[in-house]
Coordinates of C-alpha atoms and ligand atoms in Angstrom, one line a residue:
M429 CA -74.4 -83.7 79.7
E430 CA -77.3 -81.3 80.1
N431 CA -75.4 -79.3 82.7
L432 CA -72.3 -79.1 80.5
L433 CA -74.3 -77.7 77.6
K434 CA -75.3 -74.8 79.8
L435 CA -71.7 -73.7 80.1
E436 CA -71.1 -70.4 78.2
P437 CA -69.1 -71.0 75.1
N438 CA -66.1 -68.6 74.7
P439 CA -67.2 -65.9 72.1
S440 CA -63.9 -66.3 70.3
L441 CA -64.9 -69.8 69.4
L442 CA -67.9 -68.5 67.5
S443 CA -66.3 -65.8 65.5
N444 CA -66.7 -66.0 61.7
Q445 CA -63.1 -65.0 60.8
T446 CA -62.2 -66.6 57.4
L447 CA -59.4 -69.1 57.7
P448 CA -57.8 -71.5 55.3
V449 CA -59.6 -74.9 55.4
V450 CA -56.7 -76.4 57.2
N451 CA -54.9 -74.1 59.7
S452 CA -53.4 -75.1 63.0
Y453 CA -50.0 -74.2 64.4
N454 CA -50.2 -75.2 68.0
E455 CA -52.2 -77.1 70.6
W456 CA -54.1 -74.1 72.2
D457 CA -55.3 -71.5 69.7
P458 CA -59.2 -71.2 69.4
L459 CA -60.5 -74.4 67.9
K460 CA -62.8 -74.2 64.9
E461 CA -62.9 -77.6 63.3
V462 CA -61.8 -81.0 64.6
I463 CA -61.8 -84.7 63.5
V464 CA -63.1 -86.9 66.3
G465 CA -62.3 -90.7 66.0
R466 CA -64.7 -93.6 66.1
V467 CA -64.7 -97.0 67.8
E468 CA -67.3 -98.5 65.5
G469 CA -65.6 -101.1 63.3
A470 CA -62.7 -101.4 65.7
A471 CA -60.9 -104.8 65.8
V472 CA -58.3 -106.3 68.2
P473 CA -55.0 -106.6 66.4
H474 CA -52.8 -109.7 66.3
L475 CA -49.8 -109.6 68.6
E476 CA -47.3 -108.2 66.1
P477 CA -43.8 -107.2 67.4
A478 CA -44.6 -103.5 67.9
L479 CA -47.8 -104.1 69.7
L480 CA -46.3 -106.9 71.8
T481 CA -43.7 -104.3 72.9
N482 CA -46.2 -101.7 73.8
S483 CA -48.8 -103.6 75.5
Y484 CA -48.6 -104.6 79.1
P485 CA -47.8 -108.2 80.1
N486 CA -51.1 -108.7 82.0
N487 CA -53.1 -107.9 78.9
L488 CA -51.6 -110.5 76.6
G489 CA -54.6 -112.8 77.4
F490 CA -57.0 -110.2 75.9
F491 CA -55.0 -110.1 72.6
Q492 CA -54.7 -113.9 72.5
K493 CA -58.4 -114.3 73.0
Y494 CA -59.7 -111.6 70.6
A495 CA -56.9 -111.1 68.0
G496 CA -58.4 -110.5 64.5
Q497 CA -62.0 -110.2 65.9
P498 CA -64.1 -107.0 66.5
F499 CA -63.6 -105.4 69.8
P500 CA -66.1 -106.7 72.3
Q501 CA -69.4 -105.1 71.6
E502 CA -70.1 -103.9 75.1
L503 CA -66.8 -101.9 75.1
V504 CA -67.5 -100.4 71.7
E505 CA -71.0 -99.3 72.7
I506 CA -70.1 -97.5 75.8
A507 CA -67.0 -95.8 74.3
A508 CA -69.0 -94.8 71.1
K509 CA -71.6 -93.1 73.3
E510 CA -68.8 -91.2 75.2
L511 CA -67.4 -90.1 71.9
N512 CA -70.8 -89.0 70.5
D513 CA -71.5 -87.0 73.6
F514 CA -68.1 -85.4 73.4
C515 CA -68.9 -84.4 69.8
H516 CA -72.1 -82.7 70.9
I517 CA -70.3 -80.8 73.6
L518 CA -67.7 -79.6 71.0
E519 CA -70.5 -78.5 68.7
A520 CA -72.2 -76.6 71.6
F521 CA -68.9 -74.6 71.8
G522 CA -69.1 -73.7 68.2
V523 CA -66.6 -76.3 66.9
T524 CA -67.3 -78.1 63.6
V525 CA -66.9 -81.8 64.2
R526 CA -66.0 -84.3 61.5
R527 CA -65.8 -88.1 61.8
P528 CA -63.9 -90.7 59.9
D529 CA -65.7 -93.4 57.8
I530 CA -66.8 -96.6 59.5
I531 CA -64.6 -99.5 58.3
D532 CA -64.6 -103.1 59.3
F533 CA -61.1 -103.4 60.6
S534 CA -61.4 -107.1 61.3
K535 CA -60.9 -107.8 57.6
T536 CA -57.5 -109.4 56.8
Y537 CA -55.3 -108.0 54.1
K538 CA -52.0 -109.0 52.5
T539 CA -49.3 -106.8 51.1
L540 CA -46.1 -107.8 49.3
D541 CA -44.5 -108.2 52.8
F542 CA -47.0 -109.3 55.4
E543 CA -50.5 -110.3 56.2
A544 CA -52.5 -108.7 59.0
S545 CA -55.9 -107.5 60.1
G546 CA -56.7 -103.9 61.1
F547 CA -57.2 -101.9 64.3
Y548 CA -59.5 -98.9 64.4
A549 CA -60.0 -95.2 63.4
A550 CA -60.4 -94.1 67.1
M551 CA -57.2 -92.0 67.3
P552 CA -56.9 -89.6 64.4
R553 CA -54.0 -87.9 66.4
D554 CA -51.9 -91.0 65.7
V555 CA -52.2 -90.9 61.9
L556 CA -52.8 -87.2 61.1
I557 CA -51.0 -84.0 61.9
V558 CA -51.7 -80.5 60.8
V559 CA -48.7 -78.2 60.5
G560 CA -49.8 -74.8 59.4
N561 CA -51.9 -75.2 56.2
E562 CA -50.7 -78.7 55.5
I563 CA -52.3 -82.0 56.7
I564 CA -49.8 -84.9 56.8
E565 CA -50.7 -88.6 57.0
A566 CA -48.1 -90.3 59.1
P567 CA -46.3 -93.5 58.0
M568 CA -47.2 -95.4 61.2
A569 CA -45.4 -98.6 62.3
W570 CA -47.9 -101.3 63.2
R571 CA -48.9 -103.7 60.5
S572 CA -52.5 -103.5 61.9
R573 CA -52.4 -99.8 61.2
F574 CA -51.1 -100.0 57.6
F575 CA -54.5 -99.1 56.1
E576 CA -55.9 -97.0 58.9
Y577 CA -55.6 -93.8 56.7
R578 CA -58.4 -95.3 54.5
A579 CA -61.0 -94.2 57.2
Y580 CA -59.9 -90.6 56.7
R581 CA -59.6 -90.6 52.9
S582 CA -62.9 -89.1 52.1
L583 CA -62.2 -86.3 54.5
M584 CA -58.7 -85.7 53.1
L585 CA -60.2 -85.6 49.6
E586 CA -62.7 -83.1 50.7
Y587 CA -60.1 -80.9 52.4
F588 CA -57.9 -81.2 49.3
R589 CA -60.7 -80.2 46.9
R590 CA -61.3 -77.2 49.2
G591 CA -57.7 -76.1 48.8
A592 CA -55.7 -77.8 51.6
K593 CA -52.1 -78.9 51.1
W594 CA -52.3 -82.7 51.7
T595 CA -49.2 -84.9 52.1
T596 CA -48.9 -88.6 52.7
A597 CA -45.5 -89.4 54.2
P598 CA -43.8 -92.5 52.7
K599 CA -45.1 -95.7 54.5
P600 CA -42.5 -98.3 55.6
S601 CA -43.0 -101.7 53.9
M602 CA -43.3 -103.1 57.4
S603 CA -41.4 -106.2 56.2
D604 CA -39.7 -108.4 58.7
E605 CA -36.4 -106.4 58.4
F606 CA -38.2 -103.3 59.8
Y607 CA -38.7 -104.9 63.2
D608 CA -36.4 -106.3 65.9
F609 CA -38.3 -109.5 66.6
E610 CA -35.9 -110.5 69.4
F611 CA -36.5 -107.2 71.2
A612 CA -40.2 -107.9 71.3
Q613 CA -39.7 -111.3 72.9
K614 CA -37.4 -110.1 75.7
P615 CA -38.7 -109.7 79.2
V616 CA -40.0 -106.3 80.1
E617 CA -37.0 -105.3 82.3
E618 CA -34.6 -106.1 79.5
R619 CA -36.7 -104.1 77.0
Y620 CA -36.7 -101.2 79.3
A621 CA -33.0 -101.3 79.8
L622 CA -32.5 -101.5 76.0
T623 CA -34.9 -98.6 75.4
K624 CA -32.9 -96.5 77.9
K625 CA -29.8 -97.1 75.7
G626 CA -31.7 -95.9 72.6
H627 CA -32.9 -99.3 71.2
F628 CA -36.4 -99.6 70.0
V629 CA -38.5 -102.4 68.4
I630 CA -38.5 -100.7 65.0
R631 CA -35.3 -100.3 63.1
D632 CA -34.0 -97.4 61.0
T633 CA -34.4 -99.2 57.7
E634 CA -37.3 -96.9 56.5
P635 CA -38.9 -93.7 57.8
S636 CA -41.6 -94.1 60.4
F637 CA -43.4 -91.9 62.8
D638 CA -46.8 -91.7 64.4
A639 CA -48.2 -88.1 64.3
A640 CA -48.9 -88.4 68.1
D641 CA -45.1 -88.4 68.7
I642 CA -45.0 -84.8 67.7
V643 CA -46.3 -81.8 69.6
R644 CA -46.7 -78.3 68.1
F645 CA -45.5 -75.0 69.6
G646 CA -45.9 -72.7 66.6
R647 CA -42.6 -72.6 64.7
D648 CA -41.1 -75.2 67.0
L649 CA -42.2 -78.8 67.0
F650 CA -41.0 -81.4 69.6
V651 CA -40.8 -85.1 68.7
Q652 CA -39.7 -88.1 70.6
R653 CA -38.0 -91.4 69.5
S654 CA -40.3 -94.3 70.3
H655 CA -41.4 -97.8 69.4
V656 CA -43.2 -96.2 66.4
T657 CA -41.0 -93.2 65.5
N658 CA -37.4 -93.8 64.3
N659 CA -34.5 -91.5 63.5
I660 CA -35.0 -91.7 59.7
G661 CA -38.7 -90.8 60.2
I662 CA -37.6 -87.7 62.2
T663 CA -35.2 -86.8 59.4
W664 CA -38.0 -87.1 56.8
L665 CA -40.1 -84.7 58.9
K666 CA -37.3 -82.2 59.4
R667 CA -36.4 -82.2 55.7
H668 CA -40.1 -82.1 54.6
L669 CA -40.9 -79.1 56.8
G670 CA -37.8 -77.2 55.8
D671 CA -36.7 -73.9 57.3
T672 CA -40.2 -72.6 58.2
F673 CA -40.3 -75.0 61.2
R674 CA -37.8 -76.3 63.7
V675 CA -38.1 -79.9 64.8
H676 CA -36.4 -80.7 68.1
V677 CA -35.9 -84.2 69.5
V678 CA -36.8 -84.5 73.2
N679 CA -36.4 -87.4 75.6
F680 CA -38.3 -88.7 78.6
P681 CA -37.5 -91.6 80.9
D682 CA -40.4 -93.5 79.4
Y683 CA -39.3 -97.1 78.7
N684 CA -42.4 -98.0 76.8
P685 CA -42.6 -94.9 74.6
M686 CA -45.3 -94.4 72.1
H687 CA -46.8 -90.9 71.7
I688 CA -45.7 -87.8 73.4
D689 CA -49.1 -86.5 74.4
A690 CA -49.0 -88.1 77.9
S691 CA -45.5 -86.7 78.5
L692 CA -45.5 -83.1 77.3
V693 CA -48.7 -81.1 76.8
P694 CA -48.6 -77.3 76.1
L695 CA -51.6 -75.4 77.6
R696 CA -51.0 -71.8 76.5
P697 CA -47.9 -69.7 75.5
G698 CA -45.4 -70.1 78.3
L699 CA -47.1 -73.0 80.2
A700 CA -46.9 -76.7 79.6
L701 CA -47.8 -79.9 81.6
I702 CA -45.2 -82.5 82.0
N703 CA -45.5 -86.0 83.4
P704 CA -43.8 -86.3 86.8
A705 CA -43.2 -90.0 86.2
R706 CA -41.2 -89.3 83.1
P707 CA -39.7 -85.8 83.5
C708 CA -38.5 -84.3 80.3
L709 CA -34.7 -84.5 80.0
E710 CA -34.6 -81.2 78.2
K711 CA -36.3 -79.1 80.8
E712 CA -33.6 -76.4 80.5
L713 CA -34.5 -75.8 76.8
F714 CA -38.0 -74.9 77.9
K715 CA -36.9 -72.8 80.9
K716 CA -34.5 -70.8 78.8
A717 CA -37.3 -70.1 76.4
G718 CA -39.4 -68.7 79.3
W719 CA -41.8 -71.7 79.6
D720 CA -43.0 -73.0 83.0
L721 CA -43.3 -76.8 83.2
V722 CA -46.0 -77.9 85.6
D723 CA -46.3 -81.6 86.9
A724 CA -49.6 -83.2 85.8
A725 CA -51.8 -84.6 88.6
P726 CA -52.0 -88.4 88.6
S727 CA -55.1 -90.2 87.4
T728 CA -57.9 -91.3 89.6
L729 CA -58.4 -94.5 87.5
P730 CA -58.7 -97.7 89.6
D731 CA -55.8 -100.1 89.2
N732 CA -58.0 -102.8 87.7
W733 CA -59.4 -100.6 84.9
P734 CA -58.7 -102.4 81.5
M735 CA -55.9 -100.5 79.8
Y736 CA -54.6 -102.4 76.8
M737 CA -52.5 -99.9 75.0
C738 CA -51.7 -96.9 77.1
S739 CA -50.9 -95.8 80.7
S740 CA -53.2 -94.0 83.1
W741 CA -51.2 -90.8 82.3
V742 CA -53.8 -90.2 79.6
C743 CA -55.4 -88.1 82.4
M744 CA -53.1 -85.3 81.0
N745 CA -54.2 -86.0 77.4
I746 CA -56.5 -83.0 77.4
L747 CA -57.9 -80.9 74.5
S748 CA -57.7 -77.2 74.5
L749 CA -60.6 -75.3 73.0
D750 CA -58.7 -72.0 73.3
P751 CA -55.9 -70.7 75.6
E752 CA -58.3 -70.4 78.5
T753 CA -60.6 -73.4 78.1
I754 CA -59.7 -77.1 78.4
V755 CA -61.6 -80.4 78.1
V756 CA -60.6 -82.8 80.9
E757 CA -62.0 -86.2 81.8
K758 CA -64.9 -85.9 84.2
Q759 CA -63.5 -88.2 86.9
E760 CA -60.0 -86.8 86.8
E761 CA -60.7 -84.3 89.6
P762 CA -57.1 -83.7 90.6
M763 CA -56.2 -82.7 87.0
Q764 CA -59.3 -80.5 86.9
K765 CA -58.3 -78.7 90.1
L766 CA -54.7 -78.3 88.9
L767 CA -55.9 -76.6 85.7
K768 CA -58.4 -74.4 87.5
D769 CA -55.7 -73.3 89.9
L770 CA -53.6 -72.4 86.9
G771 CA -56.5 -70.1 85.8
F772 CA -58.2 -72.3 83.1
K773 CA -61.9 -72.9 82.6
V774 CA -62.3 -76.6 82.7
I775 CA -65.0 -78.6 80.8
P776 CA -65.4 -82.0 82.4
V777 CA -66.5 -84.7 80.0
D778 CA -66.9 -88.5 80.4
L779 CA -64.3 -90.5 78.4
R780 CA -63.1 -93.1 80.8
H781 CA -64.3 -96.1 78.8
L782 CA -62.4 -94.8 75.8
Y783 CA -59.2 -95.0 77.8
T784 CA -59.5 -98.7 77.3
F785 CA -58.9 -98.2 73.6
G786 CA -55.7 -96.4 74.2
G787 CA -56.1 -92.7 74.6
S788 CA -58.1 -89.6 75.7
F789 CA -59.2 -86.3 74.3
H790 CA -56.0 -85.3 72.5
C791 CA -55.6 -88.8 71.0
V792 CA -59.1 -89.0 69.7
T793 CA -58.9 -85.7 67.9
C794 CA -57.1 -84.0 65.1
D795 CA -57.5 -80.2 65.1
V796 CA -57.9 -79.3 61.5
R797 CA -58.5 -75.6 62.0
R798 CA -57.6 -73.3 64.8
E799 CA -57.6 -69.5 64.6
G800 CA -54.1 -68.1 64.7
K801 CA -51.0 -68.0 62.6
L802 CA -47.3 -69.0 62.6
E803 CA -45.6 -67.6 65.7
E804 CA -42.5 -68.2 67.8
Y805 CA -42.8 -68.9 71.5
G806 CA -39.3 -68.1 72.8
F807 CA -37.3 -71.1 71.5
Ligands
ABU1244 N1 -51.4 -92.8 73.2 C1 -51.2 -91.8 74.2 C2 -50.8 -92.4 75.5 C3 -49.4 -92.6 75.7 C4 -49.1 -93.1 77.2 O1 -49.7 -93.8 77.8 O2 -48.1 -92.6 77.6

């Protein structure tokens, strides 16, 4: 870490320009303030339908063994250290870092419709999205994530008191009718075939989306259908954002879809990474708008690395500090080389143990404030 701190921060990150407390229109403008998640208090969820669908069959034993208990302490300690070091690096680049409250997610709770225990506050990207001057809490679709927003409530209240527009999207009841229980029980191949035909584990009975199924390109936002984002959720988002923003649905041959940020990742105006294992079906839309789509480099992660909730394509789940500077996982050398060849300054940071919790730099952050304003990028 000492070496990393010697890197020269980009002067634009240190400017004192006055911005609204919440202000972020895209994934690449100069970053000023960010929420970084925590693994302290994380618990292993019970195998509810949506989690059963999204996890990988070889991991079921882990969930059966630990469901409802805190995540194993040795995993928490090493991932917490990686996150703390990442926060210090961001601060060294002039970025204000905020953290969620620590909550014991192993507590059980009961609503009118179900009983569950919680998960974690490691991935603010899943629950929060900033669109311009507004911060939106996503409805979410896992019962274990019903109360995840609570870890961010004190931050939301602070932003609100300081003038932010704060919205909580309606949460689904997460009653039994919301899930296709049979879908979750089907063998993987059958689930994949159904997903290909547009069937997902959640139904369209009530709006649902995870914020991480949306990616921001200024006036244009791209969203994917997934096992946590349904059509009525996308309709809610479109209607809520109104004419100022355009919400486009994009598709990928990803038969276990949950979160767009290991499939489509914009880097700067006119350039985005795409996942070569799940090439975007709407490439033409981007080409017509003058965007180059570059294949991400595969991960260097060993096959036996414990990955309970995401794929190794989180190697492309990077965080842009500005249009020229990108944080990339330290051992993902092919991704680093690709980005350097594209002209970026790369900041390598250790986060591999955090992958085990289901994400990387984009997932573990929510950019609350970036310099910049609403712009169009050719769409
Ligand atoms: N939660 C982000 C990672 C999604 C994926 O593995 O594709």
